[in-house]
PDB file of N, CA, C and O in Angstrom:
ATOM      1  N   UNK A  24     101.251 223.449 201.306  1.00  0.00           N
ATOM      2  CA  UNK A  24     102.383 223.728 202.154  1.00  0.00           C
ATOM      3  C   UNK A  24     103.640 223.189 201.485  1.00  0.00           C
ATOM      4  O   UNK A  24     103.457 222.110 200.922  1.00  0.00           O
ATOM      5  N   UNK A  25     104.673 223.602 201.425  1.00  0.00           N
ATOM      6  CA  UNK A  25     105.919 223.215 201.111  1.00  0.00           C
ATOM      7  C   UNK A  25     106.569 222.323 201.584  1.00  0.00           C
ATOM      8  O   UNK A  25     106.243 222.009 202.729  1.00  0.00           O
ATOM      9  N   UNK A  26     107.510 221.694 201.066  1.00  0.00           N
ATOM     10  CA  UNK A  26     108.370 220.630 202.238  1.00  0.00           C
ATOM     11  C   UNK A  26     109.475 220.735 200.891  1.00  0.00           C
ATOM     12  O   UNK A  26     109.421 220.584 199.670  1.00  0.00           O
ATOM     13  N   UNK A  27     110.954 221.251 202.398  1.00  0.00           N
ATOM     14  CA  UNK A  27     112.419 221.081 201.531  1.00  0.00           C
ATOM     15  C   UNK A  27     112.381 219.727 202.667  1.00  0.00           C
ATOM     16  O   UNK A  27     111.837 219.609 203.765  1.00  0.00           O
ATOM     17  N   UNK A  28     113.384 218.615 201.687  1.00  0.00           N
ATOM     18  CA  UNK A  28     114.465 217.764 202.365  1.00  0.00           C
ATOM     19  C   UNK A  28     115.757 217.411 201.762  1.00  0.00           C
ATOM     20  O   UNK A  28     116.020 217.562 200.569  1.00  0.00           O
ATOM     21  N   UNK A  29     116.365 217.046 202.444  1.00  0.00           N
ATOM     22  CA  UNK A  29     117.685 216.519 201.810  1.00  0.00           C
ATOM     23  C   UNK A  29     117.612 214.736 201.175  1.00  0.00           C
ATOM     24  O   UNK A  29     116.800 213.863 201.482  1.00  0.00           O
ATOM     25  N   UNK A  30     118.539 214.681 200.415  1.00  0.00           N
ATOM     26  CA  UNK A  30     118.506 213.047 200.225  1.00  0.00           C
ATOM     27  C   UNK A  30     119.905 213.122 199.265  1.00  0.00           C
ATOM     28  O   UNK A  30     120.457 214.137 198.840  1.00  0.00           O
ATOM     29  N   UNK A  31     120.299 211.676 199.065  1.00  0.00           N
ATOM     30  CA  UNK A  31     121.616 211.105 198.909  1.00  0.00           C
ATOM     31  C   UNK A  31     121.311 210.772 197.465  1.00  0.00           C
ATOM     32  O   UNK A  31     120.364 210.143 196.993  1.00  0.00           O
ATOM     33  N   UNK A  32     122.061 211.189 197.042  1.00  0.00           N
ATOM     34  CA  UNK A  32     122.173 210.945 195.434  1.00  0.00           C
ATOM     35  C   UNK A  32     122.944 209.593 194.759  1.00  0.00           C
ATOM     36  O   UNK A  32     124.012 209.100 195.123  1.00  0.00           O
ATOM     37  N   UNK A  33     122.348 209.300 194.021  1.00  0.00           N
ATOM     38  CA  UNK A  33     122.516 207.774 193.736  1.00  0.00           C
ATOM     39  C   UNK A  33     123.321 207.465 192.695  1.00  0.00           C
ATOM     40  O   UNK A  33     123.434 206.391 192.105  1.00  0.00           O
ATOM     41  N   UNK A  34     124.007 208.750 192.476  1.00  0.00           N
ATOM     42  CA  UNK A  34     125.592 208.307 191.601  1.00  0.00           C
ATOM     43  C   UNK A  34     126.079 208.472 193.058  1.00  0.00           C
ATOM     44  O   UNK A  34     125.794 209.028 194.119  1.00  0.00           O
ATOM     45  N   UNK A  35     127.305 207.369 192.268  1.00  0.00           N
ATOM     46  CA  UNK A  35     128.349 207.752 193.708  1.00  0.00           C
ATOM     47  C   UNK A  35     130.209 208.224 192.525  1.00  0.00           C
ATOM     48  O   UNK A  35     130.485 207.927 191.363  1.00  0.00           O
ATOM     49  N   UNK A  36     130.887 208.887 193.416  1.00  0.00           N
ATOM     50  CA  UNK A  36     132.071 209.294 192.474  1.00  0.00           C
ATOM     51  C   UNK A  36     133.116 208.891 193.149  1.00  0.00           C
ATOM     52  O   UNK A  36     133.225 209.360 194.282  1.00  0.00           O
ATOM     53  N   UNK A  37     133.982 208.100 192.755  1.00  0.00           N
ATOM     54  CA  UNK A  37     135.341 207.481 192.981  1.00  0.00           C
ATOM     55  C   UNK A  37     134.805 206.194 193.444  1.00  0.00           C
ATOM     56  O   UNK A  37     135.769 205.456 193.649  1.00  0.00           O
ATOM     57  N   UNK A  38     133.545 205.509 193.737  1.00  0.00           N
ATOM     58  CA  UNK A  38     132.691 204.530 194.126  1.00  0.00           C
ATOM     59  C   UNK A  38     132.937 205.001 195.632  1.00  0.00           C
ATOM     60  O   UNK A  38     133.967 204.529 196.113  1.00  0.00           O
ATOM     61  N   UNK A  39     132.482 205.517 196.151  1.00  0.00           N
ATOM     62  CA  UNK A  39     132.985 205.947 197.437  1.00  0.00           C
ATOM     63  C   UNK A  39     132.104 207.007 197.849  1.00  0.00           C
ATOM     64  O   UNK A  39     131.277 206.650 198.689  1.00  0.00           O
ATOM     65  N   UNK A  40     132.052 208.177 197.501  1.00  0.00           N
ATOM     66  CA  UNK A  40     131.321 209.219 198.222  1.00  0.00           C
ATOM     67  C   UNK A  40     130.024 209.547 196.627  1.00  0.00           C
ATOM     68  O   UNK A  40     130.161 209.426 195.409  1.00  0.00           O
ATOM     69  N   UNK A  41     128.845 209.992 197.541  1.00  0.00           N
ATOM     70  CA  UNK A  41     127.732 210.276 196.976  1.00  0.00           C
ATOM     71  C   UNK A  41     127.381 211.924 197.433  1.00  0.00           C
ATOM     72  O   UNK A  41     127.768 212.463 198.470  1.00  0.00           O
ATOM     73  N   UNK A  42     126.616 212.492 196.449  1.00  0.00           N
ATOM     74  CA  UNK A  42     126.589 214.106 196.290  1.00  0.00           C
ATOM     75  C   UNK A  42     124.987 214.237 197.501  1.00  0.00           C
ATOM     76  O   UNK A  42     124.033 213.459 197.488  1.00  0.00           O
ATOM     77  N   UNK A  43     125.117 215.110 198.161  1.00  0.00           N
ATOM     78  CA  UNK A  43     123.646 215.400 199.216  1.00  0.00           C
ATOM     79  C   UNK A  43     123.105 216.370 198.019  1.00  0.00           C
ATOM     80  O   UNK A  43     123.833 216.955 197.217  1.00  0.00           O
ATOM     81  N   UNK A  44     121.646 216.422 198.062  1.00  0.00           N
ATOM     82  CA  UNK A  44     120.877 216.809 197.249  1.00  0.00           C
ATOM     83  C   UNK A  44     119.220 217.592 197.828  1.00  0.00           C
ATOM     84  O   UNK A  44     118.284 216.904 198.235  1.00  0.00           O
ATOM     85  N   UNK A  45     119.190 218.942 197.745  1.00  0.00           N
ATOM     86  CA  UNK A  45     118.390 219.034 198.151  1.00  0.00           C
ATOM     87  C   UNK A  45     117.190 219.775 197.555  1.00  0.00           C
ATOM     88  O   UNK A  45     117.273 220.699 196.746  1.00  0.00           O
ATOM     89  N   UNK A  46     115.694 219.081 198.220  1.00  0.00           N
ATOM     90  CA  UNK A  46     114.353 218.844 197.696  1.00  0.00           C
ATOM     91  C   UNK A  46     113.351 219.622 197.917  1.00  0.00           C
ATOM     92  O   UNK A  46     112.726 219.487 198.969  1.00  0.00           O
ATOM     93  N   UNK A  47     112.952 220.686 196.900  1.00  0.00           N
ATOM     94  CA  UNK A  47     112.034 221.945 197.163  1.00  0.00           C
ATOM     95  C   UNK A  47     110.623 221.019 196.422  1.00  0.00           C
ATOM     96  O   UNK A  47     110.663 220.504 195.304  1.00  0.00           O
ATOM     97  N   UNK A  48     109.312 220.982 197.463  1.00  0.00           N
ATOM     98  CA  UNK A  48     107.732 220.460 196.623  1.00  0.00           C
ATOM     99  C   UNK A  48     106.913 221.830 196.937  1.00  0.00           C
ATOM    100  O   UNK A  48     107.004 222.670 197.832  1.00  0.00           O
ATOM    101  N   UNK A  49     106.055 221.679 195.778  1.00  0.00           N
ATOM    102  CA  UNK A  49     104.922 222.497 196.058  1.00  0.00           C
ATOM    103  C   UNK A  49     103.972 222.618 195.937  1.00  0.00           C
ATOM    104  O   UNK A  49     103.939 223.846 195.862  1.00  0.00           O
ATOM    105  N   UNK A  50     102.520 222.153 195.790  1.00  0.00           N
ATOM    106  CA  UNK A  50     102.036 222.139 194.654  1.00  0.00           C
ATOM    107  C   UNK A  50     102.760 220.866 193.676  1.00  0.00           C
ATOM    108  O   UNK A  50     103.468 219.881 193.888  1.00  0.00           O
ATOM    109  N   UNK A  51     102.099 221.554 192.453  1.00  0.00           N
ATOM    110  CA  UNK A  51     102.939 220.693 191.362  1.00  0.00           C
ATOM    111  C   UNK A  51     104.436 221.108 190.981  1.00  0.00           C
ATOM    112  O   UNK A  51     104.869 220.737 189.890  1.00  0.00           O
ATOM    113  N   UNK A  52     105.354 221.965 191.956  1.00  0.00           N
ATOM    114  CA  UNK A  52     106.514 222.383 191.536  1.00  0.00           C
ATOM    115  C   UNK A  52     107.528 221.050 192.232  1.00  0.00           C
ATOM    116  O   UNK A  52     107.155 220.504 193.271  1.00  0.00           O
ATOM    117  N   UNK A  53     108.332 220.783 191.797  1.00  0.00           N
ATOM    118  CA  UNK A  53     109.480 219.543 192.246  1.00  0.00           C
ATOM    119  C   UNK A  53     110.494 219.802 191.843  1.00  0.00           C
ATOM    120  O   UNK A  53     110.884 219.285 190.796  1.00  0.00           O
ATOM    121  N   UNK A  54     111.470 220.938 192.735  1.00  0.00           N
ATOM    122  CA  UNK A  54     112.959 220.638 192.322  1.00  0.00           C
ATOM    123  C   UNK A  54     114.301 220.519 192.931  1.00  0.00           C
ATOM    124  O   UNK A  54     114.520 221.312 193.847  1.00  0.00           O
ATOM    125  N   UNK A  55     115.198 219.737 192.633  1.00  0.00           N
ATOM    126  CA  UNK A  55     116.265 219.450 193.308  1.00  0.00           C
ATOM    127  C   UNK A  55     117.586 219.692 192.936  1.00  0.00           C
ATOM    128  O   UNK A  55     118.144 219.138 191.990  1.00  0.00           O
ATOM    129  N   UNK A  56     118.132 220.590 193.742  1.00  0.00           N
ATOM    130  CA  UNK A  56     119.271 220.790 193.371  1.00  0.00           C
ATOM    131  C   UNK A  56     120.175 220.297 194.060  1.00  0.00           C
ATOM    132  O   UNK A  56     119.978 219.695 195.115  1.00  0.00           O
ATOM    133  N   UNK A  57     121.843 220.603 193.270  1.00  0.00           N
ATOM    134  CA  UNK A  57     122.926 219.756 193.951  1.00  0.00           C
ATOM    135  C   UNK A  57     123.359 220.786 195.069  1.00  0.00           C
ATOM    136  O   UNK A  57     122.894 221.922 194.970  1.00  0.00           O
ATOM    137  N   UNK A  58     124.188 220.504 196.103  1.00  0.00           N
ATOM    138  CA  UNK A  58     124.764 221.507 196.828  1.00  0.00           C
ATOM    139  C   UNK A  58     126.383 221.086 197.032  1.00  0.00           C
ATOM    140  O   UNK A  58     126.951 221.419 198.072  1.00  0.00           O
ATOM    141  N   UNK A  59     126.903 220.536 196.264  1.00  0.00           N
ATOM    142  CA  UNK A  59     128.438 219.914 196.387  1.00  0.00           C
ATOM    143  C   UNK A  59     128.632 219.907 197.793  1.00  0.00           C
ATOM    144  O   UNK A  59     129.169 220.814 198.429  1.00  0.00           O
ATOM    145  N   UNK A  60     128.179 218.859 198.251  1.00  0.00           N
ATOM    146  CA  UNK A  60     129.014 218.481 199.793  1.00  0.00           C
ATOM    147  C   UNK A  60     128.925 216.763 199.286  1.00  0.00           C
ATOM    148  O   UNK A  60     127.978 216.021 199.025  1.00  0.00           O
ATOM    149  N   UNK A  61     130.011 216.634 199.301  1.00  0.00           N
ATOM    150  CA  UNK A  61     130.489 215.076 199.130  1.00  0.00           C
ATOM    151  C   UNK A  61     130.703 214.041 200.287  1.00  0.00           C
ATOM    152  O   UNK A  61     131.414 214.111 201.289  1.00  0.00           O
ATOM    153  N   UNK A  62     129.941 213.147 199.874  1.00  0.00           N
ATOM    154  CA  UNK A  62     130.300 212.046 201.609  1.00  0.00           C
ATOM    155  C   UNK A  62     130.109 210.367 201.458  1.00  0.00           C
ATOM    156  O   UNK A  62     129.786 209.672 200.495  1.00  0.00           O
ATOM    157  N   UNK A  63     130.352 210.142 202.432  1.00  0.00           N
ATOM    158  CA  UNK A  63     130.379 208.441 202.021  1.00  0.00           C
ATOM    159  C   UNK A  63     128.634 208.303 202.354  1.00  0.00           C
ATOM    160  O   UNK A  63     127.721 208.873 202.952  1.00  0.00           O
ATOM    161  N   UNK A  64     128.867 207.371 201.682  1.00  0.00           N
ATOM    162  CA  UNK A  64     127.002 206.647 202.402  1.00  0.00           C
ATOM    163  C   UNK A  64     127.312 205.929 204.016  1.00  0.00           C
ATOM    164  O   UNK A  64     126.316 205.444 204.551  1.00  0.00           O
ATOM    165  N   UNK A  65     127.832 205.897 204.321  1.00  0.00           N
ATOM    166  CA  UNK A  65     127.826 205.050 205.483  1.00  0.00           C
ATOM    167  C   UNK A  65     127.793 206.335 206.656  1.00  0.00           C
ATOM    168  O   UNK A  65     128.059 206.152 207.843  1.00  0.00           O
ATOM    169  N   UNK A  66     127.505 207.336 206.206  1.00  0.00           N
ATOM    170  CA  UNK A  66     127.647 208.341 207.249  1.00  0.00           C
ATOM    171  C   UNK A  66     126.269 209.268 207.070  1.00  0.00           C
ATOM    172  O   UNK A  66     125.907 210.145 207.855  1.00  0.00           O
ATOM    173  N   UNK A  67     125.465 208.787 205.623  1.00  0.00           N
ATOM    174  CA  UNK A  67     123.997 209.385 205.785  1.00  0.00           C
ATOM    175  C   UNK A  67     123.183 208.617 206.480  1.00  0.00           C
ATOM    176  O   UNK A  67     123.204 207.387 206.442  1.00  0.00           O
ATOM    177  N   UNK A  68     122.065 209.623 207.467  1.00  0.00           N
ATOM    178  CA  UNK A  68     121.405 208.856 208.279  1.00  0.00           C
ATOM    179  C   UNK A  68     119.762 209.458 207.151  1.00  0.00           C
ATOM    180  O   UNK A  68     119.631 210.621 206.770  1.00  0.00           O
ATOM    181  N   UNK A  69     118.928 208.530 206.901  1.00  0.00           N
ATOM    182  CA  UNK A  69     118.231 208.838 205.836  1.00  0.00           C
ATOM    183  C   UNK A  69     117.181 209.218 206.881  1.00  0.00           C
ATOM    184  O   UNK A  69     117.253 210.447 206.858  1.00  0.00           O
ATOM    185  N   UNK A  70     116.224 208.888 207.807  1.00  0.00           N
ATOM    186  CA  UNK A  70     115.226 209.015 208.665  1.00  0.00           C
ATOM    187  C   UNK A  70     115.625 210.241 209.012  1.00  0.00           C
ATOM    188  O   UNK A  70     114.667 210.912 208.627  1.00  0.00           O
ATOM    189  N   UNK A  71     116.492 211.085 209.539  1.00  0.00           N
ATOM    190  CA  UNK A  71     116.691 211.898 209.902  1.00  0.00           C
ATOM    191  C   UNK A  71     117.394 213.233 208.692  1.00  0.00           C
ATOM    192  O   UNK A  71     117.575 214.346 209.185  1.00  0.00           O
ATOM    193  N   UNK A  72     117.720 213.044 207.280  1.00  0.00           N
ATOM    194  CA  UNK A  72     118.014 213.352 206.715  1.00  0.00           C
ATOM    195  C   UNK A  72     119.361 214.752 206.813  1.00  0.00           C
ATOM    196  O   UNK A  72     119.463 215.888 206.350  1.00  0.00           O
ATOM    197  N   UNK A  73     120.088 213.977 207.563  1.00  0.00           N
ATOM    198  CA  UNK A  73     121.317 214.456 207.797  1.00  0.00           C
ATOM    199  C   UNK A  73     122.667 213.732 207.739  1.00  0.00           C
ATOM    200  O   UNK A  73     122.582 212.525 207.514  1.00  0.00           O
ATOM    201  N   UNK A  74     123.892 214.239 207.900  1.00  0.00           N
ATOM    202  CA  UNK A  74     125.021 213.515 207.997  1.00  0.00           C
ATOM    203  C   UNK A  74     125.973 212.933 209.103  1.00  0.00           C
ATOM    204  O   UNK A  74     126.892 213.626 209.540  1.00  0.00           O
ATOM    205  N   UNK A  75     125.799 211.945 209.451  1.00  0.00           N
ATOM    206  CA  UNK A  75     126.371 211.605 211.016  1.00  0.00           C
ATOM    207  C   UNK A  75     127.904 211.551 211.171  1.00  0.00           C
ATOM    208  O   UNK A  75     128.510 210.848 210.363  1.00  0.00           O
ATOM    209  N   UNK A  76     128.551 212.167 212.050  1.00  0.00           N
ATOM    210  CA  UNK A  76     130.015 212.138 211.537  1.00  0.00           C
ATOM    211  C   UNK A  76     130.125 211.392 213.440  1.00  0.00           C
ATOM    212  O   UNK A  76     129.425 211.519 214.444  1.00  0.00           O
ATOM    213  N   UNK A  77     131.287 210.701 213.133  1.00  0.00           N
ATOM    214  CA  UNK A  77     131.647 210.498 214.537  1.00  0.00           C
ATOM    215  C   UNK A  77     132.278 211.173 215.533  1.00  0.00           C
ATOM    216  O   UNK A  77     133.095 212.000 215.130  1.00  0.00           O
ATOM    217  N   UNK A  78     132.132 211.060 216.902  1.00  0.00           N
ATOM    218  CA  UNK A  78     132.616 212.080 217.254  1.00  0.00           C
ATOM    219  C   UNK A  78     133.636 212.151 217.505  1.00  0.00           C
ATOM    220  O   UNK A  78     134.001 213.100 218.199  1.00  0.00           O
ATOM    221  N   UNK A  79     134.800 210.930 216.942  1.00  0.00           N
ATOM    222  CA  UNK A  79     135.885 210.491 217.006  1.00  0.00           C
ATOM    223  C   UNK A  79     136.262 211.604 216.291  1.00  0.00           C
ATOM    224  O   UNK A  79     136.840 212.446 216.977  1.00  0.00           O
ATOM    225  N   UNK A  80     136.130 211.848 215.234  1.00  0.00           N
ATOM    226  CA  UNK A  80     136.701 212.400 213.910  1.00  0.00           C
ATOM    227  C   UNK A  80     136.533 214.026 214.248  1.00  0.00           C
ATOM    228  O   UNK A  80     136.794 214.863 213.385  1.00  0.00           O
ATOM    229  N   UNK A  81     136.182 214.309 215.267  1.00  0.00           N
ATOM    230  CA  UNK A  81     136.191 215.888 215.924  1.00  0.00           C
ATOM    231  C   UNK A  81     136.455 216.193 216.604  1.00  0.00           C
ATOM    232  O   UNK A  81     136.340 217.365 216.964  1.00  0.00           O
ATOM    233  N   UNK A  82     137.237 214.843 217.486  1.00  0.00           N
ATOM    234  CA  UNK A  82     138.528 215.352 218.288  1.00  0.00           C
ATOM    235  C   UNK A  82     139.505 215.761 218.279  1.00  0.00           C
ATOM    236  O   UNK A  82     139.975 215.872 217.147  1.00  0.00           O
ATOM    237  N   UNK A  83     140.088 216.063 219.033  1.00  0.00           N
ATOM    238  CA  UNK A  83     141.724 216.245 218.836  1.00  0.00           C
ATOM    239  C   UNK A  83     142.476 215.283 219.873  1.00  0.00           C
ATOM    240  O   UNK A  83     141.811 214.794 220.786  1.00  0.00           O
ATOM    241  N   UNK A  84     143.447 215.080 219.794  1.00  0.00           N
ATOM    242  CA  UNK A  84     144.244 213.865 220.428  1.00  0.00           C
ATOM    243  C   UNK A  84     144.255 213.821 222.081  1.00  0.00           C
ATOM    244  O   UNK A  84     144.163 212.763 222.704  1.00  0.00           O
ATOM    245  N   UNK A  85     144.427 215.600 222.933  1.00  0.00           N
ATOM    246  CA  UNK A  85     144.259 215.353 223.722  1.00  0.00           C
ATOM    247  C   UNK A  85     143.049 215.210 224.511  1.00  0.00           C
ATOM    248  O   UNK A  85     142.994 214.917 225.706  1.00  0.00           O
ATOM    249  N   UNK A  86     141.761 215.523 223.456  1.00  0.00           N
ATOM    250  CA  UNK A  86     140.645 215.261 224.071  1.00  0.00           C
ATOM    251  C   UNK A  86     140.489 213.722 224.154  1.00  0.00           C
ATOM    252  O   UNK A  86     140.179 213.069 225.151  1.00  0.00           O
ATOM    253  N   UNK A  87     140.786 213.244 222.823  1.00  0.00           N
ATOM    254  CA  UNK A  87     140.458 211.570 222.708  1.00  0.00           C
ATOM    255  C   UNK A  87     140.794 211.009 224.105  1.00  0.00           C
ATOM    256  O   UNK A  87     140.063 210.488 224.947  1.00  0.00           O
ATOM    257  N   UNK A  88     142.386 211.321 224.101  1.00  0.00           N
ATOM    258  CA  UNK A  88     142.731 210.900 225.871  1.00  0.00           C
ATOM    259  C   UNK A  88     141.902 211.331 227.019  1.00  0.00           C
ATOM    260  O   UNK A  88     141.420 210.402 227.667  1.00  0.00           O
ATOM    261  N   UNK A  89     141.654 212.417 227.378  1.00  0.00           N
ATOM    262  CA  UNK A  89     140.840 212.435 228.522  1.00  0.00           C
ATOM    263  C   UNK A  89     139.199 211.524 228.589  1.00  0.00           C
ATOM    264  O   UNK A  89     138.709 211.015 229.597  1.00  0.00           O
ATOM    265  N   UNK A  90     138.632 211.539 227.246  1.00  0.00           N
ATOM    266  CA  UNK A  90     137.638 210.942 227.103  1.00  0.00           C
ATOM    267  C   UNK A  90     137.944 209.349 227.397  1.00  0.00           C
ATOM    268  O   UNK A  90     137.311 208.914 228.359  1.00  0.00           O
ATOM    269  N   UNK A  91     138.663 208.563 226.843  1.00  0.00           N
ATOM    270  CA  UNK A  91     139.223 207.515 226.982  1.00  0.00           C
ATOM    271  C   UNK A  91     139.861 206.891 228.306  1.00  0.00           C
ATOM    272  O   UNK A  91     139.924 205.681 228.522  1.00  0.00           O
ATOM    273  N   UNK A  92     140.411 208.080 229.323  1.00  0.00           N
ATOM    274  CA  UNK A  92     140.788 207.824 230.708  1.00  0.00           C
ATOM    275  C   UNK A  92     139.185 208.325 231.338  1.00  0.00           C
ATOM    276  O   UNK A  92     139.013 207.853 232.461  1.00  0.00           O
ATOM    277  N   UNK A  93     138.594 208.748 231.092  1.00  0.00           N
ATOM    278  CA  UNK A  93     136.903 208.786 231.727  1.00  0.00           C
ATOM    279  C   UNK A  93     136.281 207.306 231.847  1.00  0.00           C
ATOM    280  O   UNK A  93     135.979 206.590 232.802  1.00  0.00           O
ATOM    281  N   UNK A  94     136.215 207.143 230.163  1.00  0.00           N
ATOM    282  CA  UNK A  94     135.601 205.504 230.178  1.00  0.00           C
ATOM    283  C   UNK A  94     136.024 204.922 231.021  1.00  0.00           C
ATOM    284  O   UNK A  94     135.464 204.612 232.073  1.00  0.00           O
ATOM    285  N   UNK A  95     137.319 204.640 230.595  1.00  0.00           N
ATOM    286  CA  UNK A  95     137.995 203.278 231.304  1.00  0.00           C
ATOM    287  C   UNK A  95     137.711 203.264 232.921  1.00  0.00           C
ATOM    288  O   UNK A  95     137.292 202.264 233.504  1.00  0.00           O
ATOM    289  N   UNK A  96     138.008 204.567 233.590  1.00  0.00           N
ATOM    290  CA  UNK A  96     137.539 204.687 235.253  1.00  0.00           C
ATOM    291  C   UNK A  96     135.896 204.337 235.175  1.00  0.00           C
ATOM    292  O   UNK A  96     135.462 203.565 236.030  1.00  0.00           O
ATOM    293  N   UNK A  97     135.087 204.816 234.297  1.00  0.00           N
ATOM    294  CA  UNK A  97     133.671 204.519 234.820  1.00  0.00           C
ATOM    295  C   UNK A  97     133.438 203.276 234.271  1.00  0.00           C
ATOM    296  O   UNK A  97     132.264 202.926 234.394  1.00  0.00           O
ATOM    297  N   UNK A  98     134.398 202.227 233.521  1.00  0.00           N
ATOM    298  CA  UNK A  98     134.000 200.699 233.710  1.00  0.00           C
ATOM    299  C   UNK A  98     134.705 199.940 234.506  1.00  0.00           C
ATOM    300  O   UNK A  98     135.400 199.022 234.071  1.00  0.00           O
ATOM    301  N   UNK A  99     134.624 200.184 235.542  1.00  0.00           N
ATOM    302  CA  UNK A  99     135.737 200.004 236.975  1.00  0.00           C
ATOM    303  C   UNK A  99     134.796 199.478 237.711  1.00  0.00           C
ATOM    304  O   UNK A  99     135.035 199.142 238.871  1.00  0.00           O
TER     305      UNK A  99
END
């Protein structure tokens, strides 16, 4: 049976972001190629072999606010 996964490549460029890399097995076949998506390590989640972004960073300003006037009322 086959198994692709992803994994984090262990150069890193500008010391900062590392290249995602992904992993075709088969048999005796093993190969990995690059897919240029660049990211910090602190945002690969390895168990799950994906990239966690916050969900800060996919807001927009007036969502941040409504989300932020939610909290604050439900720690009341």
């Amino acid at each position: 049976m086959a198994t692709i996964y992803y994994s984090q490549s262990p150069k890193t460029y500008a010391n900062v972001e590392s290249e995602i890399l992904i992993c075709f097995s088969h048999g005796r076949i093993n190969k990995r190629a690059k897919i240029n998506i660049f990211q910090s390590s602190k945002y690969w989640n390895i168990t799950e072999q994906r990239i966690n972004i916050p969900k800060v960073r996919l807001l927009n300003n007036e969502t941040k606010v409504l989300i932020d006037d939610v909290n604050a009322n439900n720690e009341r």
